[in-house]
PDB file of C-alpha atoms in Angstrom:
ATOM      1  CA  UNK A   1      59.423 140.706 170.262  1.00 69.00           C
ATOM      2  CA  UNK A   2      58.741 140.097 166.616  1.00 81.00           C
ATOM      3  CA  UNK A   3      61.570 138.236 164.812  1.00 89.00           C
ATOM      4  CA  UNK A   4      63.655 139.976 162.167  1.00 97.00           C
ATOM      5  CA  UNK A   5      64.412 138.722 158.721  1.00 98.00           C
ATOM      6  CA  UNK A   6      67.655 139.181 156.871  1.00 98.00           C
ATOM      7  CA  UNK A   7      68.738 138.583 153.380  1.00 98.00           C
ATOM      8  CA  UNK A   8      72.089 136.301 153.212  1.00 98.00           C
ATOM      9  CA  UNK A   9      73.909 135.610 150.046  1.00 98.00           C
ATOM     10  CA  UNK A  10      76.473 132.772 149.532  1.00 98.00           C
ATOM     11  CA  UNK A  11      78.334 134.645 147.049  1.00 97.00           C
ATOM     12  CA  UNK A  12      79.797 133.147 143.747  1.00 96.00           C
ATOM     13  CA  UNK A  13      83.247 132.072 145.521  1.00 95.00           C
ATOM     14  CA  UNK A  14      81.415 130.299 148.246  1.00 96.00           C
ATOM     15  CA  UNK A  15      78.877 128.307 145.743  1.00 98.00           C
ATOM     16  CA  UNK A  16      81.828 127.526 143.467  1.00 96.00           C
ATOM     17  CA  UNK A  17      84.238 126.148 146.419  1.00 96.00           C
ATOM     18  CA  UNK A  18      81.071 123.970 147.575  1.00 98.00           C
ATOM     19  CA  UNK A  19      80.713 125.722 150.946  1.00 98.00           C
ATOM     20  CA  UNK A  20      76.749 126.711 150.565  1.00 98.00           C
ATOM     21  CA  UNK A  21      75.379 123.196 152.582  1.00 98.00           C
ATOM     22  CA  UNK A  22      78.178 124.325 155.488  1.00 98.00           C
ATOM     23  CA  UNK A  23      76.962 127.862 155.429  1.00 98.00           C
ATOM     24  CA  UNK A  24      73.511 126.937 155.794  1.00 98.00           C
ATOM     25  CA  UNK A  25      74.237 124.632 158.457  1.00 98.00           C
ATOM     26  CA  UNK A  26      76.116 127.316 160.399  1.00 98.00           C
ATOM     27  CA  UNK A  27      72.702 129.500 159.942  1.00 98.00           C
ATOM     28  CA  UNK A  28      70.484 126.711 161.010  1.00 98.00           C
ATOM     29  CA  UNK A  29      72.897 125.817 163.992  1.00 97.00           C
ATOM     30  CA  UNK A  30      72.682 129.572 165.161  1.00 97.00           C
ATOM     31  CA  UNK A  31      68.845 128.983 165.631  1.00 97.00           C
ATOM     32  CA  UNK A  32      67.594 130.803 162.502  1.00 98.00           C
ATOM     33  CA  UNK A  33      64.793 129.897 160.661  1.00 97.00           C
ATOM     34  CA  UNK A  34      65.084 129.430 156.590  1.00 98.00           C
ATOM     35  CA  UNK A  35      62.111 131.371 154.981  1.00 98.00           C
ATOM     36  CA  UNK A  36      63.467 131.401 151.538  1.00 98.00           C
ATOM     37  CA  UNK A  37      66.385 129.606 149.840  1.00 98.00           C
ATOM     38  CA  UNK A  38      67.333 129.561 146.253  1.00 98.00           C
ATOM     39  CA  UNK A  39      70.193 129.025 144.244  1.00 98.00           C
ATOM     40  CA  UNK A  40      70.101 131.617 141.115  1.00 96.00           C
ATOM     41  CA  UNK A  41      72.187 133.367 138.747  1.00 97.00           C
ATOM     42  CA  UNK A  42      71.765 137.273 139.642  1.00 97.00           C
ATOM     43  CA  UNK A  43      70.581 139.574 137.047  1.00 96.00           C
ATOM     44  CA  UNK A  44      71.736 143.098 136.189  1.00 95.00           C
ATOM     45  CA  UNK A  45      68.656 144.477 137.493  1.00 96.00           C
ATOM     46  CA  UNK A  46      69.199 142.855 140.697  1.00 97.00           C
ATOM     47  CA  UNK A  47      72.835 143.603 140.905  1.00 97.00           C
ATOM     48  CA  UNK A  48      71.940 147.124 140.000  1.00 96.00           C
ATOM     49  CA  UNK A  49      69.345 147.679 142.784  1.00 97.00           C
ATOM     50  CA  UNK A  50      71.161 145.554 145.711  1.00 97.00           C
ATOM     51  CA  UNK A  51      74.258 147.847 145.216  1.00 95.00           C
ATOM     52  CA  UNK A  52      72.885 150.960 144.167  1.00 95.00           C
ATOM     53  CA  UNK A  53      74.564 152.896 146.854  1.00 92.00           C
ATOM     54  CA  UNK A  54      77.921 152.145 145.536  1.00 93.00           C
ATOM     55  CA  UNK A  55      77.388 152.907 141.891  1.00 94.00           C
ATOM     56  CA  UNK A  56      79.863 155.207 140.977  1.00 94.00           C
ATOM     57  CA  UNK A  57      82.820 154.005 143.278  1.00 92.00           C
ATOM     58  CA  UNK A  58      85.773 152.113 141.966  1.00 91.00           C
ATOM     59  CA  UNK A  59      84.962 148.965 143.435  1.00 88.00           C
ATOM     60  CA  UNK A  60      81.399 148.910 141.869  1.00 92.00           C
ATOM     61  CA  UNK A  61      82.163 147.419 138.488  1.00 93.00           C
ATOM     62  CA  UNK A  62      84.465 144.560 139.794  1.00 91.00           C
ATOM     63  CA  UNK A  63      81.897 143.722 142.287  1.00 92.00           C
ATOM     64  CA  UNK A  64      78.966 143.335 140.102  1.00 95.00           C
ATOM     65  CA  UNK A  65      81.257 141.641 137.629  1.00 95.00           C
ATOM     66  CA  UNK A  66      82.149 139.004 140.565  1.00 94.00           C
ATOM     67  CA  UNK A  67      78.670 138.713 141.496  1.00 96.00           C
ATOM     68  CA  UNK A  68      77.615 137.701 138.015  1.00 96.00           C
ATOM     69  CA  UNK A  69      80.749 135.305 137.850  1.00 96.00           C
ATOM     70  CA  UNK A  70      78.383 132.297 138.954  1.00 97.00           C
ATOM     71  CA  UNK A  71      75.527 131.293 140.726  1.00 98.00           C
ATOM     72  CA  UNK A  72      74.578 132.736 144.294  1.00 98.00           C
ATOM     73  CA  UNK A  73      72.594 131.159 146.982  1.00 98.00           C
ATOM     74  CA  UNK A  74      70.089 133.710 148.120  1.00 98.00           C
ATOM     75  CA  UNK A  75      68.584 133.193 151.397  1.00 98.00           C
ATOM     76  CA  UNK A  76      66.106 134.744 153.583  1.00 98.00           C
ATOM     77  CA  UNK A  77      66.852 133.819 157.402  1.00 98.00           C
ATOM     78  CA  UNK A  78      64.459 134.933 160.169  1.00 98.00           C
ATOM     79  CA  UNK A  79      64.772 134.910 164.016  1.00 98.00           C
ATOM     80  CA  UNK A  80      65.468 137.184 167.064  1.00 96.00           C
ATOM     81  CA  UNK A  81      68.474 139.367 166.213  1.00 96.00           C
ATOM     82  CA  UNK A  82      68.910 137.646 162.958  1.00 98.00           C
ATOM     83  CA  UNK A  83      70.873 140.981 161.536  1.00 98.00           C
ATOM     84  CA  UNK A  84      73.768 141.401 163.998  1.00 97.00           C
ATOM     85  CA  UNK A  85      73.657 137.824 164.749  1.00 98.00           C
ATOM     86  CA  UNK A  86      74.509 136.645 161.166  1.00 98.00           C
ATOM     87  CA  UNK A  87      77.052 139.594 160.629  1.00 97.00           C
ATOM     88  CA  UNK A  88      78.887 138.291 163.608  1.00 98.00           C
ATOM     89  CA  UNK A  89      78.690 134.951 162.441  1.00 98.00           C
ATOM     90  CA  UNK A  90      79.944 135.959 159.389  1.00 97.00           C
ATOM     91  CA  UNK A  91      83.225 137.913 160.693  1.00 96.00           C
ATOM     92  CA  UNK A  92      85.037 140.591 159.373  1.00 93.00           C
ATOM     93  CA  UNK A  93      84.611 141.577 155.603  1.00 89.00           C
ATOM     94  CA  UNK A  94      88.315 140.993 154.889  1.00 87.00           C
ATOM     95  CA  UNK A  95      88.838 137.274 155.219  1.00 87.00           C
ATOM     96  CA  UNK A  96      92.463 137.856 156.605  1.00 86.00           C
ATOM     97  CA  UNK A  97      91.310 139.741 159.356  1.00 89.00           C
ATOM     98  CA  UNK A  98      88.134 137.707 160.248  1.00 91.00           C
ATOM     99  CA  UNK A  99      88.104 135.862 163.463  1.00 95.00           C
ATOM    100  CA  UNK A 100      88.532 132.056 164.038  1.00 95.00           C
ATOM    101  CA  UNK A 101      84.888 130.367 164.416  1.00 96.00           C
ATOM    102  CA  UNK A 102      83.373 132.869 161.993  1.00 97.00           C
ATOM    103  CA  UNK A 103      82.263 132.043 158.195  1.00 97.00           C
ATOM    104  CA  UNK A 104      84.985 134.122 156.607  1.00 95.00           C
ATOM    105  CA  UNK A 105      87.847 133.605 159.309  1.00 93.00           C
ATOM    106  CA  UNK A 106      87.233 129.538 159.094  1.00 95.00           C
ATOM    107  CA  UNK A 107      86.453 129.234 154.882  1.00 94.00           C
ATOM    108  CA  UNK A 108      87.766 132.756 153.806  1.00 90.00           C
ATOM    109  CA  UNK A 109      90.789 132.861 151.609  1.00 83.00           C
ATOM    110  CA  UNK A 110      93.478 135.600 151.172  1.00 71.00           C
ATOM    111  CA  UNK A 111      92.531 137.525 148.019  1.00 62.00           C
ATOM    112  CA  UNK A 112      94.519 140.700 148.864  1.00 59.00           C
ATOM    113  CA  UNK A 113      92.429 143.364 146.933  1.00 52.00           C
ATOM    114  CA  UNK A 114      89.600 141.107 146.069  1.00 60.00           C
ATOM    115  CA  UNK A 115      87.867 141.856 149.302  1.00 64.00           C
ATOM    116  CA  UNK A 116      84.537 141.288 147.695  1.00 73.00           C
ATOM    117  CA  UNK A 117      85.178 137.506 147.230  1.00 86.00           C
ATOM    118  CA  UNK A 118      84.350 137.000 150.946  1.00 91.00           C
ATOM    119  CA  UNK A 119      82.031 133.811 150.758  1.00 95.00           C
ATOM    120  CA  UNK A 120      78.690 135.837 152.087  1.00 97.00           C
ATOM    121  CA  UNK A 121      76.586 139.026 152.329  1.00 97.00           C
ATOM    122  CA  UNK A 122      74.343 139.831 155.299  1.00 98.00           C
ATOM    123  CA  UNK A 123      71.804 142.737 155.502  1.00 98.00           C
ATOM    124  CA  UNK A 124      73.285 145.532 157.727  1.00 97.00           C
ATOM    125  CA  UNK A 125      69.954 146.864 159.122  1.00 97.00           C
ATOM    126  CA  UNK A 126      66.242 146.242 159.201  1.00 97.00           C
ATOM    127  CA  UNK A 127      65.688 148.867 156.474  1.00 97.00           C
ATOM    128  CA  UNK A 128      68.358 147.269 154.419  1.00 97.00           C
ATOM    129  CA  UNK A 129      66.782 143.804 154.813  1.00 98.00           C
ATOM    130  CA  UNK A 130      63.236 144.899 153.994  1.00 98.00           C
ATOM    131  CA  UNK A 131      65.146 146.634 150.547  1.00 98.00           C
ATOM    132  CA  UNK A 132      67.188 143.487 149.818  1.00 98.00           C
ATOM    133  CA  UNK A 133      64.502 141.056 150.394  1.00 98.00           C
ATOM    134  CA  UNK A 134      62.134 143.025 148.119  1.00 98.00           C
ATOM    135  CA  UNK A 135      64.903 142.675 145.350  1.00 98.00           C
ATOM    136  CA  UNK A 136      65.763 138.960 145.863  1.00 98.00           C
ATOM    137  CA  UNK A 137      62.247 137.642 146.688  1.00 98.00           C
ATOM    138  CA  UNK A 138      59.661 140.216 145.760  1.00 96.00           C
ATOM    139  CA  UNK A 139      57.053 137.651 146.526  1.00 95.00           C
ATOM    140  CA  UNK A 140      57.716 137.230 150.249  1.00 93.00           C
TER     141      UNK A 140
END
């Protein structure tokens, strides 16, 4: 089998809290290869493309504003089953419901309605991974 790739983002709350290294360590400990890693400030164009499916929804503008509130660590990870594997490692979207042992369960905070402040993003399918990697790392 060919290994798959996933886009992983350490969101501004994770970078701001100094958790990027701990999150990278968990990705590597799981056995995934880091193909690309870059600390950057997301552009309006990147965020519009990344979240295009959510445009017009009530949470879209607050999500984009949050993602522009500070740097993100953009990562391309590769390995067998990296997409479902990282999503399992990340834990439930709402940190208050994420299991202990997951990134969100161990490091996430209870932000109430601000569920977008949940430390990480991971691609949800091979198709999404290809699209998202093309947005964040167009030269890969």
